[in-house]
Coordinates of N, CA and C in Angstrom, one line a residue:
M1 N 37.3 -3.6 30.9 CA 36.3 -4.4 30.6 C 36.9 -4.5 29.1
P2 N 37.2 -5.5 28.6 CA 37.5 -6.4 27.5 C 36.4 -5.5 26.5
K3 N 36.7 -5.4 25.3 CA 36.5 -4.3 24.1 C 35.1 -5.3 23.6
S4 N 35.4 -6.9 23.7 CA 34.1 -7.2 22.7 C 33.3 -7.4 23.8
F5 N 33.1 -7.4 25.1 CA 31.3 -7.2 25.7 C 30.9 -5.9 25.7
V6 N 31.9 -4.7 25.4 CA 31.5 -3.8 25.2 C 30.6 -3.8 23.7
S7 N 31.5 -4.3 22.9 CA 30.5 -4.4 21.4 C 29.1 -5.2 21.6
L8 N 29.6 -6.0 22.4 CA 28.4 -7.3 22.2 C 27.1 -6.3 22.9
G9 N 27.7 -5.8 23.9 CA 26.2 -4.9 25.1 C 26.0 -3.9 23.6
C10 N 26.3 -3.4 23.1 CA 26.0 -2.2 22.1 C 25.3 -2.6 21.4
L11 N 25.0 -3.7 20.6 CA 25.2 -4.4 19.9 C 24.0 -4.9 20.0
V12 N 23.4 -5.6 21.2 CA 22.3 -6.1 22.1 C 21.2 -4.4 21.8
I13 N 22.1 -3.5 22.3 CA 20.9 -2.1 22.8 C 20.6 -2.0 21.6
L14 N 21.6 -1.9 20.4 CA 21.1 -1.9 18.8 C 19.9 -2.2 18.3
L15 N 20.0 -3.9 18.6 CA 19.1 -4.7 18.1 C 18.0 -4.5 18.8
A16 N 18.0 -4.4 20.7 CA 16.3 -4.0 20.9 C 15.8 -2.5 20.9
M17 N 16.8 -2.0 20.4 CA 16.1 0.2 19.7 C 15.2 -1.0 18.3
A18 N 16.3 -0.9 17.9 CA 15.7 -1.9 15.9 C 14.0 -2.4 16.2
L19 N 14.0 -3.6 17.1 CA 12.7 -3.8 17.5 C 12.0 -3.1 17.8
T20 N 11.8 -2.7 18.3 CA 10.8 -1.6 19.1 C 10.6 -0.2 18.2
L21 N 11.3 -0.1 17.2 CA 11.1 0.7 16.4 C 10.4 0.5 15.6
G22 N 11.0 -0.8 14.8 CA 10.3 -1.7 13.9 C 8.2 -1.9 14.5
G23 N 8.7 -2.2 16.1 CA 7.1 -2.4 16.2 C 6.4 -1.1 16.5
C24 N 6.8 0.1 16.4 CA 6.1 1.2 16.3 C 5.3 1.4 14.7
G25 N 6.6 1.4 13.6 CA 6.1 1.4 12.2 C 4.7 0.1 11.9
N26 N 4.9 -1.1 12.5 CA 3.8 -2.0 12.3 C 2.6 -1.5 12.9
S27 N 2.9 -0.5 14.5 CA 2.1 -0.5 15.3 C 1.4 0.8 14.7
A28 N 1.9 1.4 13.9 CA 0.9 2.8 12.8 C 0.8 1.8 11.0
L29 N 1.0 1.0 11.5 CA 0.2 0.4 9.9 C -1.0 0.0 10.2
E30 N -1.4 -0.8 11.5 CA -2.4 -0.9 12.1 C -3.1 -0.3 12.4
Q31 N -2.9 0.7 12.5 CA -3.4 1.8 13.0 C -3.9 2.2 11.8
G32 N -3.4 2.6 10.6 CA -3.8 3.7 9.9 C -5.2 2.6 9.2
I33 N -4.9 1.0 8.8 CA -5.8 0.0 8.4 C -7.0 0.2 8.8
R34 N -6.9 0.7 10.3 CA -8.3 0.4 11.0 C -9.0 1.4 10.9
A35 N -7.9 2.9 10.7 CA -8.7 4.2 10.4 C -9.3 3.8 9.4
E36 N -9.0 3.7 8.7 CA -9.3 3.5 6.9 C -10.9 2.7 6.8
K37 N -10.9 1.3 7.7 CA -11.6 0.7 7.6 C -12.9 1.2 8.5
A38 N -12.6 2.1 9.1 CA -13.7 2.5 9.9 C -14.2 4.3 9.5
G39 N -13.3 4.4 8.1 CA -14.2 5.1 7.4 C -12.8 7.1 8.0
N40 N -12.3 7.1 8.7 CA -11.3 8.1 9.3 C -10.0 7.9 8.3
D41 N -10.2 8.9 6.7 CA -9.2 8.6 5.9 C -8.1 9.8 6.7
K42 N -8.5 10.6 7.1 CA -6.9 11.6 8.3 C -6.6 11.0 8.5
D43 N -7.2 10.0 9.5 CA -5.8 9.5 10.2 C -5.7 8.3 10.0
A44 N -5.5 7.8 8.9 CA -5.5 6.8 8.2 C -4.1 7.3 7.3
F45 N -4.5 8.4 7.0 CA -3.6 8.8 5.9 C -2.1 9.4 7.3
A46 N -2.5 9.7 8.1 CA -1.8 10.6 9.0 C -0.3 8.9 9.4
S47 N -1.7 8.0 9.7 CA -0.8 6.3 10.1 C -0.1 5.9 8.9
Y48 N -0.1 5.8 8.0 CA 0.4 5.6 7.1 C 1.7 6.1 6.4
S49 N 1.9 7.5 6.6 CA 2.6 8.0 6.8 C 3.6 8.0 7.7
A50 N 3.1 7.9 8.7 CA 4.7 7.0 10.1 C 4.7 6.1 10.0
A51 N 4.1 5.1 9.3 CA 4.6 3.9 9.3 C 5.5 3.5 8.1
I52 N 5.7 4.3 6.9 CA 6.3 4.2 5.9 C 8.0 5.4 6.6
G53 N 7.6 6.1 7.3 CA 8.6 6.7 7.7 C 9.3 6.5 9.0
S54 N 8.9 4.7 9.5 CA 9.7 4.2 10.5 C 10.8 3.6 9.7
T55 N 12.0 3.9 10.8 CA 13.4 3.8 10.3 C 13.6 1.9 9.6
F56 N 12.8 1.2 10.8 CA 13.4 -0.4 10.7 C 11.5 -1.1 10.3
M57 N 11.2 -0.4 9.1 CA 9.7 -0.7 8.8 C 10.0 -2.4 7.8
V58 N 9.8 -3.4 7.8 CA 10.2 -4.4 6.6 C 9.4 -4.2 5.2
S59 N 10.4 -4.6 4.5 CA 9.7 -3.7 2.9 C 8.6 -4.5 2.4
N60 N 8.0 -6.0 2.8 CA 6.7 -5.4 2.6 C 5.4 -5.1 3.4
K61 N 5.7 -4.5 4.7 CA 4.6 -3.9 5.5 C 5.1 -2.9 5.2
R62 N 6.2 -1.8 4.5 CA 6.1 -0.9 4.0 C 5.4 -0.6 3.0
A63 N 5.3 -1.2 1.9 CA 4.9 -1.8 0.6 C 3.0 -1.4 1.0
Q64 N 2.7 -2.3 1.6 CA 1.1 -2.2 2.2 C 1.2 -1.3 2.8
A65 N 1.6 -0.1 2.9 CA 1.8 1.0 3.7 C 1.4 2.3 2.7
Y66 N 2.4 1.4 1.6 CA 2.7 2.7 0.5 C 1.4 2.5 0.0
A67 N 1.1 1.7 -0.1 CA -0.6 0.9 -1.0 C -1.7 2.0 -0.4
G68 N -1.9 1.8 0.9 CA -2.7 2.4 1.8 C -2.7 3.8 1.7
R69 N -1.5 4.7 2.0 CA -2.0 5.4 1.7 C -2.3 6.3 -0.1
A70 N -1.7 5.6 -0.5 CA -1.9 5.4 -2.1 C -3.6 5.8 -2.5
G71 N -4.4 4.7 -1.6 CA -5.8 4.8 -2.2 C -6.5 5.7 -1.6
I72 N -5.5 6.1 -0.7 CA -6.3 7.7 0.2 C -6.0 9.0 -1.1
Y73 N -4.7 9.1 -1.4 CA -4.8 10.0 -2.5 C -5.3 9.7 -3.9
I74 N -5.5 9.0 -4.0 CA -6.5 8.4 -4.9 C -8.4 8.9 -4.6
L75 N -8.6 8.6 -3.3 CA -9.9 9.5 -3.0 C -10.1 10.4 -3.3
R76 N -9.1 11.6 -2.9 CA -8.6 13.2 -3.0 C -8.5 13.6 -4.4
G77 N -8.3 12.6 -5.3 CA -8.0 13.0 -6.8 C -6.3 13.1 -6.4
E78 N -5.6 12.8 -6.2 CA -4.1 13.4 -5.9 C -3.6 12.1 -6.9
L79 N -3.7 12.0 -8.1 CA -3.3 10.8 -8.9 C -1.7 10.5 -8.9
E80 N -1.3 11.8 -9.0 CA 0.2 12.1 -9.4 C 1.1 11.4 -8.2
K81 N 0.5 11.7 -7.0 CA 1.1 11.3 -5.7 C 0.6 9.8 -5.2
A82 N -0.1 9.2 -5.7 CA -0.8 8.7 -5.7 C -0.1 7.4 -6.3
L83 N 0.1 7.4 -7.2 CA 1.4 7.0 -9.0 C 2.7 6.8 -8.4
A84 N 3.3 8.1 -7.7 CA 4.4 7.7 -7.0 C 4.6 6.9 -5.6
D85 N 3.6 6.9 -4.4 CA 3.3 6.0 -3.8 C 3.8 4.2 -4.0
L86 N 2.4 4.4 -5.2 CA 2.7 2.7 -5.8 C 3.1 2.1 -6.2
D87 N 4.2 3.0 -7.1 CA 5.4 3.1 -7.4 C 6.5 2.3 -6.5
K88 N 6.4 2.8 -5.5 CA 7.4 2.3 -4.2 C 6.8 0.9 -3.4
A89 N 5.8 1.2 -3.4 CA 5.0 0.4 -3.0 C 5.6 -1.2 -3.5
L90 N 5.4 -1.1 -4.9 CA 6.1 -1.9 -6.0 C 7.1 -2.1 -5.5
D91 N 8.6 -1.1 -5.8 CA 9.8 -1.5 -5.4 C 9.7 -2.1 -4.3
Q92 N 9.2 -2.0 -3.2 CA 9.0 -2.6 -1.7 C 9.1 -3.9 -1.8
N93 N 7.7 -4.1 -2.1 CA 7.0 -5.8 -2.4 C 6.6 -5.9 -4.2
A94 N 6.9 -6.9 -4.7 CA 6.8 -6.8 -6.2 C 5.5 -7.7 -6.5
Q95 N 4.9 -7.8 -5.0 CA 4.1 -9.2 -4.8 C 2.5 -8.6 -4.4
S96 N 2.5 -6.8 -4.2 CA 1.9 -6.5 -3.2 C 0.3 -5.8 -4.5
E97 N -0.5 -7.2 -3.8 CA -2.0 -6.9 -4.4 C -2.4 -5.7 -4.4
A98 N -2.5 -4.6 -3.1 CA -3.2 -4.3 -3.2 C -2.4 -2.9 -4.0
A99 N -1.6 -2.9 -4.1 CA -0.5 -1.7 -4.9 C -1.1 -2.1 -6.5
Y100 N -1.1 -3.1 -7.1 CA -1.8 -3.4 -8.0 C -3.1 -3.5 -8.3
Y101 N -3.8 -3.4 -7.3 CA -4.9 -2.8 -7.1 C -5.6 -1.2 -7.2
N102 N -4.7 -0.5 -6.6 CA -5.0 0.9 -7.0 C -4.2 1.2 -7.8
R103 N -3.3 1.1 -8.5 CA -2.7 1.2 -9.4 C -3.6 0.8 -10.6
T104 N -4.3 -0.4 -10.8 CA -5.0 -0.4 -11.9 C -6.5 0.0 -12.1
V105 N -7.1 0.6 -10.4 CA -7.8 2.1 -10.1 C -7.3 3.4 -10.9
L106 N -6.1 3.3 -10.8 CA -5.8 4.6 -11.0 C -5.3 5.0 -12.3
Y107 N -5.1 3.9 -12.7 CA -4.9 4.0 -14.3 C -6.4 4.0 -15.5
L108 N -7.6 3.6 -14.9 CA -8.8 3.4 -15.2 C -8.8 4.9 -15.2
L109 N -9.0 5.6 -13.8 CA -9.5 7.0 -14.1 C -8.3 7.6 -14.9
Q110 N -7.2 7.5 -14.8 CA -6.1 8.2 -16.0 C -6.6 7.8 -17.5
G111 N -7.6 7.2 -17.6 CA -7.6 6.9 -19.0 C -6.5 6.3 -19.8
K112 N -5.7 4.9 -19.0 CA -4.5 4.8 -19.7 C -5.2 3.1 -19.6
P113 N -5.9 3.0 -20.7 CA -6.1 1.2 -20.0 C -5.1 0.0 -20.4
T114 N -4.7 0.3 -21.5 CA -3.5 -0.6 -21.4 C -2.6 -0.8 -20.2
L115 N -2.0 0.2 -19.5 CA -1.6 0.1 -18.5 C -2.7 -0.8 -17.1
A116 N -4.0 -0.1 -17.2 CA -4.8 -0.9 -16.0 C -4.2 -1.9 -16.8
Q117 N -4.8 -2.6 -18.1 CA -4.8 -4.6 -18.3 C -3.7 -5.2 -17.6
G118 N -2.2 -4.4 -18.0 CA -1.5 -5.0 -17.7 C -1.2 -5.3 -15.9
D119 N -1.4 -4.1 -14.8 CA -1.5 -4.9 -13.5 C -3.0 -5.4 -13.2
A120 N -4.2 -5.0 -14.3 CA -5.2 -6.1 -13.5 C -4.8 -7.8 -13.9
K121 N -4.3 -7.7 -14.8 CA -3.7 -9.1 -15.2 C -2.6 -9.7 -14.2
R122 N -1.4 -8.7 -13.6 CA -0.4 -9.4 -12.8 C -1.4 -9.6 -11.5
L123 N -2.3 -8.5 -11.2 CA -3.2 -9.1 -10.1 C -3.9 -10.5 -10.3
I124 N -4.4 -10.2 -10.8 CA -5.2 -12.0 -11.4 C -4.0 -12.8 -10.9
E125 N -3.1 -12.9 -11.4 CA -1.7 -13.8 -11.4 C -1.8 -14.0 -9.9
L126 N -1.8 -13.2 -9.3 CA -1.3 -12.8 -7.5 C -2.3 -13.7 -7.1
V127 N -3.6 -13.1 -7.3 CA -4.7 -13.6 -6.6 C -6.4 -13.8 -7.5
P128 N -6.2 -15.3 -8.5 CA -7.1 -15.6 -9.1 C -8.5 -15.9 -8.7
Q129 N -8.6 -15.8 -7.8 CA -9.8 -16.1 -6.9 C -11.0 -15.4 -6.2
N130 N -9.9 -14.2 -5.9 CA -10.4 -13.1 -5.3 C -11.8 -12.3 -6.5
P131 N -12.7 -12.2 -5.9 CA -13.8 -12.0 -6.9 C -13.7 -10.4 -7.1
A132 N -13.2 -9.7 -5.8 CA -12.9 -8.2 -6.5 C -11.6 -8.0 -6.9
A133 N -10.5 -8.5 -7.1 CA -9.4 -8.9 -8.7 C -9.9 -9.2 -9.9
R134 N -11.5 -10.0 -10.1 CA -11.7 -10.6 -11.2 C -12.6 -9.3 -11.1
R135 N -13.3 -8.6 -10.5 CA -14.5 -7.7 -11.2 C -13.4 -6.9 -11.6
L136 N -12.6 -6.1 -11.3 CA -11.8 -5.4 -12.2 C -10.7 -5.7 -13.1
F137 N -10.6 -6.4 -13.2 CA -9.9 -7.2 -14.2 C -10.8 -7.2 -15.9
D138 N -11.9 -7.9 -15.5 CA -12.7 -7.6 -16.4 C -13.5 -6.0 -16.5
L139 N -13.1 -5.1 -15.6 CA -13.4 -3.5 -15.9 C -12.2 -3.3 -17.2
A140 N -11.0 -3.9 -16.7 CA -9.8 -3.1 -17.3 C -9.5 -3.6 -18.5
Q141 N -10.8 -4.7 -19.0 CA -10.5 -5.4 -20.3 C -11.4 -4.7 -21.3
D142 N -12.5 -4.0 -20.5 CA -13.7 -3.2 -21.5 C -14.0 -2.6 -20.7
P143 N -12.9 -0.8 -20.0 CA -13.7 0.4 -19.3 C -14.4 0.8 -20.3
P144 N -15.2 1.7 -19.6 CA -16.4 2.7 -20.1 C -14.9 3.3 -20.9
P145 N -15.8 4.4 -21.8 CA -15.4 5.7 -21.9 C -14.6 6.7 -21.2
K146 N -15.5 7.1 -19.9 CA -15.1 7.8 -19.1 C -15.4 7.1 -17.7
F147 N -14.0 6.5 -17.3 CA -13.9 5.8 -15.9 C -14.1 6.9 -14.5
T148 N -15.3 6.8 -13.9 CA -15.2 7.8 -12.7 C -15.4 6.2 -11.5
L149 N -15.0 7.0 -10.7 CA -14.6 5.9 -9.2 C -15.6 6.6 -8.2
P150 N -16.8 5.7 -7.9 CA -17.4 5.6 -6.7 C -16.7 5.4 -5.2
L151 N -16.9 6.4 -4.5 CA -15.9 6.0 -3.3 C -16.5 4.8 -2.6
T152 N -18.0 4.3 -2.2 CA -18.5 3.1 -1.9 C -17.8 2.1 -3.0
W153 N -17.4 2.1 -4.1 CA -17.3 1.1 -4.2 C -15.7 0.8 -4.9
M154 N -15.3 2.0 -4.9 CA -13.3 1.0 -4.3 C -13.5 0.6 -2.8
K155 N -14.0 1.9 -2.0 CA -13.5 1.1 -0.5 C -14.1 -0.3 -0.4
A156 N -15.8 -0.9 -1.0 CA -16.0 -2.6 -0.8 C -15.0 -3.1 -1.5
N157 N -14.3 -2.7 -2.8 CA -13.4 -3.6 -3.4 C -12.4 -4.1 -3.0
Q158 N -11.7 -2.8 -2.3 CA -10.0 -3.0 -1.9 C -10.0 -4.0 -0.9
G159 N -11.0 -5.0 -0.9 CA -10.0 -6.1 0.1 C -9.3 -5.6 1.0

C-alpha cells in the first residue's frame, strides 16, 4: 500500500479523534452551565474543570469554562484562584463578557475600584445594552466602602 494512503488514513483517524475529544469538552462545558444554573456548584466546578482540561477545546469555549469556574471560586472566597482563571479566560478570548463581569466583581471584593472600573468599562463596550453589565459598571464607578457580594445577586446578574 502506498505511503500516501497510510498517511491519509492516519490523518482521517486523528481528525475523527480530535472532533470526538473536542465534543467531550463542549459537552462538559454544557454540563457545567446546566449544573450551575441548577445551583449545583460542585458538579458545575467539576464539569468546568473537565472542559478546561479537554485537549481539543476551542479557545472561546475554554475561556467560558475558565470564567464559569472562576465564578465558583469567587463564591467560595478563593479569590486568587478565581483571578488566575479569569486571566486565563481573557488570554483565551479577549472578548469574554463573563470573564470581565466576574473579574469586575472580584476586584470590587478585593477593594480595587480602579481595576474594577477598567474591567466594567470594557464590559460595557462589549455589551452596552446589557442591564446587568450597566448595573455593575455603575457600582464600579461608585463602590461602597466595603463591597460584599450576596450569592443571590451574583447568580441573578451573571447572565
